[in-house]
CSV table of C-alpha atoms in Angstrom, one decimal:
chain,number,residue,atom,x,y,z
C,21,LYS,CA,-18.3,-8.1,-19.9
C,22,ILE,CA,-16.0,-7.9,-22.9
C,23,LYS,CA,-13.6,-5.4,-20.9
C,24,VAL,CA,-13.3,-7.8,-17.9
C,25,ARG,CA,-12.3,-10.6,-20.0
C,26,TYR,CA,-9.9,-8.0,-21.8
C,27,LEU,CA,-8.3,-7.4,-18.4
C,28,VAL,CA,-7.8,-11.0,-17.5
C,29,MET,CA,-6.5,-12.2,-20.9
C,30,ASN,CA,-4.2,-9.5,-21.5
C,31,PRO,CA,-1.0,-9.6,-19.5
C,32,HIS,CA,0.4,-6.0,-20.4
C,33,TRP,CA,-2.5,-4.2,-18.7
C,34,VAL,CA,-0.3,-3.9,-16.0
C,35,GLU,CA,2.2,-1.8,-17.9
C,36,SER,CA,-0.9,0.8,-19.0
C,37,SER,CA,-2.1,3.7,-17.9
C,38,SER,CA,-4.9,2.6,-16.8
C,39,ALA,CA,-3.2,0.5,-14.3
C,40,ALA,CA,-1.0,3.3,-13.0
C,41,ALA,CA,-4.4,5.3,-12.4
C,42,VAL,CA,-5.7,2.6,-10.6
C,43,ALA,CA,-2.6,2.4,-8.5
C,44,VAL,CA,-2.4,5.9,-7.7
C,45,ILE,CA,-6.2,6.3,-6.8
C,46,VAL,CA,-5.9,3.2,-4.4
C,47,THR,CA,-2.6,4.3,-3.0
C,48,VAL,CA,-3.9,7.6,-2.1
C,49,PHE,CA,-6.8,5.9,-0.4
C,50,ALA,CA,-5.1,3.3,1.5
C,51,MET,CA,-2.4,6.2,2.7
C,52,GLY,CA,-5.2,8.4,3.9
C,53,MET,CA,-7.3,5.7,5.7
C,54,SER,CA,-4.0,4.2,7.5
C,55,PHE,CA,-3.2,7.9,8.5
C,56,TYR,CA,-6.6,8.7,9.7
C,57,ASN,CA,-6.4,5.8,12.1
C,58,ILE,CA,-2.9,6.3,13.0
C,59,MET,CA,-3.7,10.0,14.2
C,60,LYS,CA,-7.0,8.7,15.8
C,61,HIS,CA,-4.9,6.1,17.9
C,62,ALA,CA,-2.6,8.8,18.8
C,63,VAL,CA,-5.3,11.0,20.1
C,64,TYR,CA,-6.7,8.3,22.1
C,65,TYR,CA,-3.6,7.0,23.4
C,66,ASN,CA,-4.8,5.2,26.4
C,67,SER,CA,-3.4,1.5,25.9
C,68,PRO,CA,0.4,2.0,25.2
C,69,ARG,CA,1.0,-1.6,25.3
C,70,THR,CA,-1.7,-2.5,22.7
C,71,GLN,CA,-1.4,0.6,20.5
C,72,LYS,CA,2.3,0.3,19.9
C,73,TYR,CA,1.6,-2.7,17.6
C,74,ILE,CA,-1.1,-1.1,16.1
C,75,PHE,CA,0.9,1.7,15.2
C,76,ARG,CA,3.6,-0.8,13.5
C,77,ILE,CA,0.5,-2.4,11.8
C,78,LEU,CA,-0.7,0.7,10.4
C,79,GLY,CA,2.6,1.8,9.3
C,80,ILE,CA,3.0,-0.8,6.9
C,81,ILE,CA,-0.1,0.0,4.8
C,82,PRO,CA,1.6,3.3,3.3
C,83,VAL,CA,4.8,1.6,2.7
C,84,TYR,CA,3.2,-1.6,0.9
C,85,ALA,CA,0.8,0.9,-1.1
C,86,LEU,CA,3.3,3.4,-2.0
C,87,SER,CA,6.1,0.8,-3.0
C,88,SER,CA,3.3,-1.3,-5.2
C,89,CYS,CA,2.3,2.0,-6.9
C,90,ILE,CA,5.9,3.2,-7.7
C,91,SER,CA,6.6,-0.5,-9.0
C,92,ILE,CA,3.7,-0.6,-11.2
C,93,ILE,CA,4.6,3.0,-12.6
C,94,PHE,CA,8.1,2.4,-12.8
C,95,SER,CA,8.5,-1.3,-13.7
C,96,ASP,CA,12.1,-1.0,-14.3
C,97,VAL,CA,13.1,-0.1,-10.9
C,98,SER,CA,10.5,-2.4,-9.4
C,99,VAL,CA,13.0,-5.0,-8.0
C,100,ILE,CA,14.8,-2.4,-5.8
C,101,ILE,CA,11.9,-1.0,-4.6
C,102,LEU,CA,10.2,-4.4,-3.6
C,103,THR,CA,13.5,-5.0,-1.9
C,104,ILE,CA,13.4,-1.9,0.2
C,105,ARG,CA,9.8,-2.6,1.0
C,106,ASP,CA,10.7,-6.2,2.2
C,107,MET,CA,13.8,-4.8,4.3
C,108,TYR,CA,11.3,-2.6,6.0
C,109,GLU,CA,9.0,-5.4,6.6
C,110,ALA,CA,11.8,-7.7,8.1
C,111,PHE,CA,12.3,-4.5,10.6
């Protein structure tokens, strides 16, 4: 219970190595699940009209995960990374 309170009350936790480790783990998991779903939809490509939108939605997940992970690890370039992410989202 003390550790949870420490994480909530400490604003510098985002800059710690624990935050970087959590970010990397969650990023790898999100990208793996997204690529798995993309491959499954590619193998069973039987509804092109609907599945092209599914591909677009599933393609956003790795971009968001990777950009967030890079922003946490390299906080000095986070504005640039998040701008690139927002440009991809607009596309």
